[in-house]
Amino acid sequence: MIEAIGLVKAYGDHIAVDHLNFTVEKGQILGFLGPNGAGKSTTMNMLTGYISATEGTILVNGYDVLEEPELAKKSIGYLPEQPPVYPDMTVTEYLKFVTELKKVPKKDREREVERVIEVTQLQPMRGRLIQHLSKGYRQRVGIAQALVGNPEVIILDEPTVGLDPKQIIEIRDLMKSLAKEHTVLLSSHIMQEISAVCDHIMIISHGKLVLSGTPEELQKQANQGENIELEAMATKEQVTAMLERLEGVTEIAELPSESENSYAVSIQSTVDLREKLFTMFAEAKLPLLKLVRTKKTLEDIFLEATSAQPVAEEEEASEVLAESAEEVTTEAEVAGETVAEENEEKEEA
C-alpha cells in the first residue's frame, strides 16, 4: 500500500531523512517511532505530497506521488499533529466543506458526512461549534476529515498527544477499527500507544532506519540474553567468583541499594538460570535475598536504538554552526564598513 524507496530529504547541508526504505502492507498498522527531530514529520509530509523528496520514490496504492500526485493523494487521508479544523464551523458544516474539497460527488456528500460521523462516533457533537469541543472530540473531527472519500491509506501524526487517559483509549480503539478497512501509518513517540495498537514497528533516528519488526520480534531481539537482578549476603568478589562458573556471563554491575549487596547480571543464554543460581548460592552457604529475571521493555529498546548520535554528525553540526557564525560576523563587518564610508561621503559633501 505504501512503499518508500531510497527516500532522502535535505535542507542545504542538513539531511533530515537519509535513504529511508520501508513498506506498509494492506490492513497493517505501522508504528512510526523516533525521538523529536528524527525525521518522522518530514517523512509523513513527503508521503502525503506536502513537500517533495530530494531523492527517492514514494508509491501509494501503486501511484507515484511525484508522477501521479492527484491519484496518490486521493488514496491518502492525513491527520497532522494539529488537526486542520475551522473552529467557527459546526462539525457537520466542516465535514460538508471537506467533502467539497476532496471532490466527493455532490449526490454522495450528505451520505459521506453521515458515514464518517458514525465511524468516529461524533453524533452527539455534530451540531456544536468545533471551538466548543474538547481536545479529544477535535481529534475525532480531524480523523473524520481524513476518512472523507474513504481513502485506502490513513496517516496519523501524534493522534493522542494532549489527551486524557479515557480519550486515549477511545482513539486507540478507533485506530484498531480503522485497520479493518484501511492501511494505517501511526507516528508517535509514546511506546505504550505503539505496543497497544500497532502490529509492526519502525524506529528511525537522525533520519535513518535503525530497527524494524513486530513488537514480538523486537522484544525477542532485545532479550536474547538473560538479565537477572540478585541480592546476596556476599561481597562482590564472592558473587563474581560464583557467577564466573556460569557460561555466558557478560557483565556484573552493582546496583544502588541500602544493603550494598545488589547486582545486575547479564548472561548470554536463552534458558532461565534462576534455579541453577539458587542451588549454587545455597551450596556455597551464601544466602540469596533477591533473585529476579528482568526483561527489556519497548522503552529500553527505543532508547538503545536512538540514544547514540554519531560523533561525526556532532562535529559536522558544530562546523556548520561555526561557519554560520563566521559568515554573520563577516556580513556585519562589511555592513559596518559600508555605513562608515557612506557617512564619510556625506560629511565631505
PDB file of C-alpha atoms in Angstrom, residues 68-293:
ATOM      1  CA  GLU A  68       0.760  10.856 -10.335  1.00  0.00           C
ATOM      2  CA  PRO A  69       0.158  13.222  -7.399  1.00  0.00           C
ATOM      3  CA  GLU A  70      -3.611  13.534  -7.756  1.00  0.00           C
ATOM      4  CA  LEU A  71      -4.250   9.782  -7.757  1.00  0.00           C
ATOM      5  CA  ALA A  72      -1.731   9.211  -4.950  1.00  0.00           C
ATOM      6  CA  LYS A  73      -3.198  11.955  -2.741  1.00  0.00           C
ATOM      7  CA  LYS A  74      -6.708  10.670  -3.386  1.00  0.00           C
ATOM      8  CA  SER A  75      -5.589   7.407  -1.767  1.00  0.00           C
ATOM      9  CA  ILE A  76      -4.430   9.155   1.426  1.00  0.00           C
ATOM     10  CA  GLY A  77      -6.261  10.536   4.452  1.00  0.00           C
ATOM     11  CA  TYR A  78      -3.943  12.620   6.622  1.00  0.00           C
ATOM     12  CA  LEU A  79      -4.263  13.894  10.177  1.00  0.00           C
ATOM     13  CA  PRO A  80      -1.342  16.217  11.057  1.00  0.00           C
ATOM     14  CA  GLU A  81      -0.339  16.788  14.673  1.00  0.00           C
ATOM     15  CA  GLN A  82      -2.549  19.883  14.768  1.00  0.00           C
ATOM     16  CA  PRO A  83      -5.988  18.933  13.322  1.00  0.00           C
ATOM     17  CA  PRO A  84      -6.809  21.205  10.330  1.00  0.00           C
ATOM     18  CA  VAL A  85     -10.236  22.254  11.587  1.00  0.00           C
ATOM     19  CA  TYR A  86     -12.146  25.557  11.455  1.00  0.00           C
ATOM     20  CA  PRO A  87     -13.292  26.416  14.994  1.00  0.00           C
ATOM     21  CA  ASP A  88     -16.156  28.682  13.881  1.00  0.00           C
ATOM     22  CA  MET A  89     -17.876  25.868  11.962  1.00  0.00           C
ATOM     23  CA  THR A  90     -20.070  23.125  13.372  1.00  0.00           C
ATOM     24  CA  VAL A  91     -18.869  19.547  12.953  1.00  0.00           C
ATOM     25  CA  THR A  92     -21.404  18.886  10.181  1.00  0.00           C
ATOM     26  CA  GLU A  93     -20.607  22.131   8.342  1.00  0.00           C
ATOM     27  CA  TYR A  94     -16.910  21.426   8.438  1.00  0.00           C
ATOM     28  CA  LEU A  95     -17.227  17.859   7.172  1.00  0.00           C
ATOM     29  CA  LYS A  96     -19.506  19.013   4.331  1.00  0.00           C
ATOM     30  CA  PHE A  97     -16.816  21.535   3.437  1.00  0.00           C
ATOM     31  CA  VAL A  98     -14.192  18.753   3.395  1.00  0.00           C
ATOM     32  CA  THR A  99     -16.334  16.618   1.055  1.00  0.00           C
ATOM     33  CA  GLU A 100     -16.320  19.556  -1.381  1.00  0.00           C
ATOM     34  CA  LEU A 101     -12.543  19.981  -1.080  1.00  0.00           C
ATOM     35  CA  LYS A 102     -12.000  16.276  -1.740  1.00  0.00           C
ATOM     36  CA  LYS A 103     -14.355  16.395  -4.730  1.00  0.00           C
ATOM     37  CA  VAL A 104     -16.820  13.853  -3.420  1.00  0.00           C
ATOM     38  CA  PRO A 105     -19.703  13.712  -5.953  1.00  0.00           C
ATOM     39  CA  LYS A 106     -22.448  16.153  -4.921  1.00  0.00           C
ATOM     40  CA  LYS A 107     -25.101  13.460  -4.671  1.00  0.00           C
ATOM     41  CA  ASP A 108     -22.911  11.435  -2.261  1.00  0.00           C
ATOM     42  CA  ARG A 109     -21.752  14.235   0.069  1.00  0.00           C
ATOM     43  CA  GLU A 110     -24.509  14.020   2.666  1.00  0.00           C
ATOM     44  CA  ARG A 111     -24.205  10.242   2.886  1.00  0.00           C
ATOM     45  CA  GLU A 112     -20.398  10.525   3.208  1.00  0.00           C
ATOM     46  CA  VAL A 113     -20.714  13.027   6.083  1.00  0.00           C
ATOM     47  CA  GLU A 114     -23.084  10.645   7.880  1.00  0.00           C
ATOM     48  CA  ARG A 115     -20.672   7.745   7.322  1.00  0.00           C
ATOM     49  CA  VAL A 116     -17.592   9.427   8.830  1.00  0.00           C
ATOM     50  CA  ILE A 117     -19.632  10.843  11.727  1.00  0.00           C
ATOM     51  CA  GLU A 118     -20.806   7.320  12.541  1.00  0.00           C
ATOM     52  CA  VAL A 119     -17.308   5.784  12.237  1.00  0.00           C
ATOM     53  CA  THR A 120     -15.778   8.396  14.570  1.00  0.00           C
ATOM     54  CA  GLN A 121     -18.823   8.429  16.914  1.00  0.00           C
ATOM     55  CA  LEU A 122     -19.393  12.163  16.584  1.00  0.00           C
ATOM     56  CA  GLN A 123     -23.210  12.001  16.549  1.00  0.00           C
ATOM     57  CA  PRO A 124     -23.671  13.859  19.889  1.00  0.00           C
ATOM     58  CA  MET A 125     -21.404  16.703  18.713  1.00  0.00           C
ATOM     59  CA  ARG A 126     -22.496  17.116  15.112  1.00  0.00           C
ATOM     60  CA  GLY A 127     -24.321  20.412  15.676  1.00  0.00           C
ATOM     61  CA  ARG A 128     -21.772  22.003  18.008  1.00  0.00           C
ATOM     62  CA  LEU A 129     -19.127  24.543  17.061  1.00  0.00           C
ATOM     63  CA  ILE A 130     -15.695  22.921  16.847  1.00  0.00           C
ATOM     64  CA  GLN A 131     -14.221  25.605  19.124  1.00  0.00           C
ATOM     65  CA  HIS A 132     -16.501  24.352  21.927  1.00  0.00           C
ATOM     66  CA  LEU A 133     -15.378  20.723  21.643  1.00  0.00           C
ATOM     67  CA  SER A 134     -12.900  19.021  23.961  1.00  0.00           C
ATOM     68  CA  LYS A 135      -9.477  18.181  22.536  1.00  0.00           C
ATOM     69  CA  GLY A 136     -10.491  14.527  22.269  1.00  0.00           C
ATOM     70  CA  TYR A 137     -13.509  15.353  20.097  1.00  0.00           C
ATOM     71  CA  ARG A 138     -11.454  17.767  17.993  1.00  0.00           C
ATOM     72  CA  GLN A 139      -9.083  14.859  17.320  1.00  0.00           C
ATOM     73  CA  ARG A 140     -12.087  12.784  16.264  1.00  0.00           C
ATOM     74  CA  VAL A 141     -13.137  15.550  13.866  1.00  0.00           C
ATOM     75  CA  GLY A 142      -9.590  15.555  12.479  1.00  0.00           C
ATOM     76  CA  ILE A 143      -9.735  11.799  11.939  1.00  0.00           C
ATOM     77  CA  ALA A 144     -13.185  12.158  10.351  1.00  0.00           C
ATOM     78  CA  GLN A 145     -11.835  14.617   7.762  1.00  0.00           C
ATOM     79  CA  ALA A 146      -9.024  12.161   6.995  1.00  0.00           C
ATOM     80  CA  LEU A 147     -11.640   9.453   6.352  1.00  0.00           C
ATOM     81  CA  VAL A 148     -13.704  11.545   3.930  1.00  0.00           C
ATOM     82  CA  GLY A 149     -13.580   9.939   0.489  1.00  0.00           C
ATOM     83  CA  ASN A 150     -12.761   6.540   2.034  1.00  0.00           C
ATOM     84  CA  PRO A 151      -9.016   6.585   1.179  1.00  0.00           C
ATOM     85  CA  GLU A 152      -7.075   3.320   1.268  1.00  0.00           C
ATOM     86  CA  VAL A 153      -4.301   4.779   3.467  1.00  0.00           C
ATOM     87  CA  ILE A 154      -4.730   6.713   6.734  1.00  0.00           C
ATOM     88  CA  ILE A 155      -1.706   8.612   8.097  1.00  0.00           C
ATOM     89  CA  LEU A 156      -1.951   9.878  11.681  1.00  0.00           C
ATOM     90  CA  ASP A 157       0.702  12.138  13.227  1.00  0.00           C
ATOM     91  CA  GLU A 158       0.657  12.015  17.058  1.00  0.00           C
ATOM     92  CA  PRO A 159      -3.144  11.435  17.200  1.00  0.00           C
ATOM     93  CA  THR A 160      -3.349  11.132  21.016  1.00  0.00           C
ATOM     94  CA  VAL A 161      -0.979  13.919  22.103  1.00  0.00           C
ATOM     95  CA  GLY A 162      -2.501  16.007  24.907  1.00  0.00           C
ATOM     96  CA  LEU A 163      -5.468  13.683  25.502  1.00  0.00           C
ATOM     97  CA  ASP A 164      -6.568  12.329  28.876  1.00  0.00           C
ATOM     98  CA  PRO A 165      -6.361   8.536  29.555  1.00  0.00           C
ATOM     99  CA  LYS A 166     -10.025   7.922  28.675  1.00  0.00           C
ATOM    100  CA  GLN A 167      -9.738   9.812  25.392  1.00  0.00           C
ATOM    101  CA  ILE A 168      -6.503   7.967  24.541  1.00  0.00           C
ATOM    102  CA  ILE A 169      -8.210   4.583  24.986  1.00  0.00           C
ATOM    103  CA  GLU A 170     -11.126   5.704  22.790  1.00  0.00           C
ATOM    104  CA  ILE A 171      -8.813   6.932  19.997  1.00  0.00           C
ATOM    105  CA  ARG A 172      -6.770   3.709  20.198  1.00  0.00           C
ATOM    106  CA  ASP A 173      -9.920   1.627  19.783  1.00  0.00           C
ATOM    107  CA  LEU A 174     -10.872   3.802  16.816  1.00  0.00           C
ATOM    108  CA  MET A 175      -7.467   3.258  15.182  1.00  0.00           C
ATOM    109  CA  LYS A 176      -7.782  -0.510  15.604  1.00  0.00           C
ATOM    110  CA  SER A 177     -11.190  -0.463  13.947  1.00  0.00           C
ATOM    111  CA  LEU A 178      -9.826   1.583  11.022  1.00  0.00           C
ATOM    112  CA  ALA A 179      -7.312  -1.168  10.197  1.00  0.00           C
ATOM    113  CA  LYS A 180     -10.193  -3.449   9.182  1.00  0.00           C
ATOM    114  CA  GLU A 181     -10.709  -1.377   6.026  1.00  0.00           C
ATOM    115  CA  HIS A 182      -7.625   0.846   5.772  1.00  0.00           C
ATOM    116  CA  THR A 183      -3.846   0.728   5.966  1.00  0.00           C
ATOM    117  CA  VAL A 184      -2.793   2.881   8.924  1.00  0.00           C
ATOM    118  CA  LEU A 185       0.540   4.609   9.483  1.00  0.00           C
ATOM    119  CA  LEU A 186       0.786   5.988  13.013  1.00  0.00           C
ATOM    120  CA  SER A 187       3.542   8.346  14.114  1.00  0.00           C
ATOM    121  CA  SER A 188       4.231   8.636  17.824  1.00  0.00           C
ATOM    122  CA  HIS A 189       6.958   8.637  20.475  1.00  0.00           C
ATOM    123  CA  ILE A 190       4.679   7.074  23.122  1.00  0.00           C
ATOM    124  CA  MET A 191       5.735   3.437  23.396  1.00  0.00           C
ATOM    125  CA  GLN A 192       2.628   2.264  25.262  1.00  0.00           C
ATOM    126  CA  GLU A 193       0.466   3.534  22.429  1.00  0.00           C
ATOM    127  CA  ILE A 194       2.552   1.837  19.757  1.00  0.00           C
ATOM    128  CA  SER A 195       2.654  -1.510  21.565  1.00  0.00           C
ATOM    129  CA  ALA A 196      -1.110  -1.362  22.228  1.00  0.00           C
ATOM    130  CA  VAL A 197      -2.158  -0.580  18.665  1.00  0.00           C
ATOM    131  CA  CYS A 198       0.480  -1.478  16.081  1.00  0.00           C
ATOM    132  CA  ASP A 199       1.342  -4.840  14.552  1.00  0.00           C
ATOM    133  CA  HIS A 200       4.627  -3.582  13.081  1.00  0.00           C
ATOM    134  CA  ILE A 201       7.118  -1.016  14.401  1.00  0.00           C
ATOM    135  CA  MET A 202       9.701   1.065  12.587  1.00  0.00           C
ATOM    136  CA  ILE A 203      12.176   3.194  14.562  1.00  0.00           C
ATOM    137  CA  ILE A 204      14.197   5.975  12.932  1.00  0.00           C
ATOM    138  CA  SER A 205      16.964   8.120  14.374  1.00  0.00           C
ATOM    139  CA  HIS A 206      18.757  11.012  12.657  1.00  0.00           C
ATOM    140  CA  GLY A 207      16.727  10.279   9.533  1.00  0.00           C
ATOM    141  CA  LYS A 208      17.887   6.656   9.293  1.00  0.00           C
ATOM    142  CA  LEU A 209      16.048   3.387   9.901  1.00  0.00           C
ATOM    143  CA  VAL A 210      17.562   1.736  12.987  1.00  0.00           C
ATOM    144  CA  LEU A 211      15.026  -1.005  13.862  1.00  0.00           C
ATOM    145  CA  SER A 212      12.057  -2.658  12.173  1.00  0.00           C
ATOM    146  CA  GLY A 213       9.829  -5.581  13.098  1.00  0.00           C
ATOM    147  CA  THR A 214       6.756  -6.695  15.014  1.00  0.00           C
ATOM    148  CA  PRO A 215       6.630  -5.833  18.738  1.00  0.00           C
ATOM    149  CA  GLU A 216       7.273  -9.513  19.493  1.00  0.00           C
ATOM    150  CA  GLU A 217      10.307  -9.643  17.177  1.00  0.00           C
ATOM    151  CA  LEU A 218      11.840  -6.527  18.720  1.00  0.00           C
ATOM    152  CA  GLN A 219      11.201  -7.870  22.212  1.00  0.00           C
ATOM    153  CA  LYS A 220      12.802 -11.208  21.328  1.00  0.00           C
ATOM    154  CA  GLN A 221      15.779  -9.473  19.739  1.00  0.00           C
ATOM    155  CA  ALA A 222      16.293  -7.332  22.833  1.00  0.00           C
ATOM    156  CA  ASN A 223      16.074 -10.277  25.232  1.00  0.00           C
ATOM    157  CA  GLN A 224      18.445 -12.723  23.557  1.00  0.00           C
ATOM    158  CA  GLY A 225      20.326 -12.942  26.862  1.00  0.00           C
ATOM    159  CA  GLU A 226      19.262 -13.253  30.486  1.00  0.00           C
ATOM    160  CA  ASN A 227      19.094 -10.144  32.641  1.00  0.00           C
ATOM    161  CA  ILE A 228      18.976 -11.019  36.337  1.00  0.00           C
ATOM    162  CA  GLU A 229      18.900  -8.854  39.438  1.00  0.00           C
ATOM    163  CA  LEU A 230      20.120 -10.540  42.574  1.00  0.00           C
ATOM    164  CA  GLU A 231      20.813  -9.566  46.170  1.00  0.00           C
ATOM    165  CA  ALA A 232      23.030 -11.830  48.282  1.00  0.00           C
ATOM    166  CA  MET A 233      24.734 -11.711  51.664  1.00  0.00           C
ATOM    167  CA  ALA A 234      28.118 -11.787  49.968  1.00  0.00           C
ATOM    168  CA  THR A 235      30.874  -9.497  48.767  1.00  0.00           C
ATOM    169  CA  LYS A 236      31.215  -8.567  45.112  1.00  0.00           C
ATOM    170  CA  GLU A 237      34.301 -10.796  44.908  1.00  0.00           C
ATOM    171  CA  GLN A 238      32.316 -13.787  46.194  1.00  0.00           C
ATOM    172  CA  VAL A 239      29.434 -13.096  43.804  1.00  0.00           C
ATOM    173  CA  THR A 240      31.850 -12.685  40.889  1.00  0.00           C
ATOM    174  CA  ALA A 241      33.587 -15.962  41.746  1.00  0.00           C
ATOM    175  CA  MET A 242      30.213 -17.758  41.838  1.00  0.00           C
ATOM    176  CA  LEU A 243      28.956 -16.308  38.569  1.00  0.00           C
ATOM    177  CA  GLU A 244      32.188 -16.973  36.694  1.00  0.00           C
ATOM    178  CA  ARG A 245      31.309 -20.650  36.995  1.00  0.00           C
ATOM    179  CA  LEU A 246      28.325 -19.999  34.719  1.00  0.00           C
ATOM    180  CA  GLU A 247      28.927 -19.968  30.982  1.00  0.00           C
ATOM    181  CA  GLY A 248      27.962 -16.768  29.143  1.00  0.00           C
ATOM    182  CA  VAL A 249      28.183 -14.158  31.918  1.00  0.00           C
ATOM    183  CA  THR A 250      28.997 -10.879  30.156  1.00  0.00           C
ATOM    184  CA  GLU A 251      28.591  -8.265  32.873  1.00  0.00           C
ATOM    185  CA  ILE A 252      28.224  -7.924  36.635  1.00  0.00           C
ATOM    186  CA  ALA A 253      27.298  -4.478  37.911  1.00  0.00           C
ATOM    187  CA  GLU A 254      26.481  -3.247  41.386  1.00  0.00           C
ATOM    188  CA  LEU A 255      23.039  -1.725  41.850  1.00  0.00           C
ATOM    189  CA  PRO A 256      22.308   1.137  44.253  1.00  0.00           C
ATOM    190  CA  SER A 257      20.822  -0.443  47.392  1.00  0.00           C
ATOM    191  CA  GLU A 258      20.769   0.098  51.161  1.00  0.00           C
ATOM    192  CA  SER A 259      22.388  -3.321  51.694  1.00  0.00           C
ATOM    193  CA  GLU A 260      25.136  -2.673  49.094  1.00  0.00           C
ATOM    194  CA  ASN A 261      24.816  -6.318  48.050  1.00  0.00           C
ATOM    195  CA  SER A 262      22.616  -5.933  44.939  1.00  0.00           C
ATOM    196  CA  TYR A 263      23.889  -6.792  41.467  1.00  0.00           C
ATOM    197  CA  ALA A 264      22.684  -6.749  37.880  1.00  0.00           C
ATOM    198  CA  VAL A 265      23.908  -9.717  35.879  1.00  0.00           C
ATOM    199  CA  SER A 266      23.844 -10.097  32.089  1.00  0.00           C
ATOM    200  CA  ILE A 267      24.107 -13.655  30.801  1.00  0.00           C
ATOM    201  CA  GLN A 268      24.096 -14.709  27.150  1.00  0.00           C
ATOM    202  CA  SER A 269      21.641 -17.568  27.477  1.00  0.00           C
ATOM    203  CA  THR A 270      18.091 -18.266  26.342  1.00  0.00           C
ATOM    204  CA  VAL A 271      17.497 -20.536  29.361  1.00  0.00           C
ATOM    205  CA  ASP A 272      16.107 -19.342  32.701  1.00  0.00           C
ATOM    206  CA  LEU A 273      19.063 -19.835  35.053  1.00  0.00           C
ATOM    207  CA  ARG A 274      17.437 -18.822  38.343  1.00  0.00           C
ATOM    208  CA  GLU A 275      17.132 -22.381  39.656  1.00  0.00           C
ATOM    209  CA  LYS A 276      20.799 -23.070  38.933  1.00  0.00           C
ATOM    210  CA  LEU A 277      21.858 -19.801  40.574  1.00  0.00           C
ATOM    211  CA  PHE A 278      19.773 -20.553  43.673  1.00  0.00           C
ATOM    212  CA  THR A 279      21.367 -24.013  44.019  1.00  0.00           C
ATOM    213  CA  MET A 280      24.895 -22.618  43.550  1.00  0.00           C
ATOM    214  CA  PHE A 281      24.489 -19.943  46.238  1.00  0.00           C
ATOM    215  CA  ALA A 282      22.805 -22.395  48.631  1.00  0.00           C
ATOM    216  CA  GLU A 283      25.666 -24.883  48.270  1.00  0.00           C
ATOM    217  CA  ALA A 284      28.148 -22.072  48.921  1.00  0.00           C
ATOM    218  CA  LYS A 285      26.119 -21.042  52.000  1.00  0.00           C
ATOM    219  CA  LEU A 286      25.682 -17.519  50.615  1.00  0.00           C
ATOM    220  CA  PRO A 287      22.020 -16.601  51.297  1.00  0.00           C
ATOM    221  CA  LEU A 288      20.130 -15.100  48.362  1.00  0.00           C
ATOM    222  CA  LEU A 289      17.766 -12.304  49.404  1.00  0.00           C
ATOM    223  CA  LYS A 290      16.530 -11.475  45.904  1.00  0.00           C
ATOM    224  CA  LEU A 291      16.590 -13.224  42.526  1.00  0.00           C
ATOM    225  CA  VAL A 292      14.566 -11.616  39.736  1.00  0.00           C
ATOM    226  CA  ARG A 293      14.631 -12.215  35.994  1.00  0.00           C
TER     227      ARG A 293
END
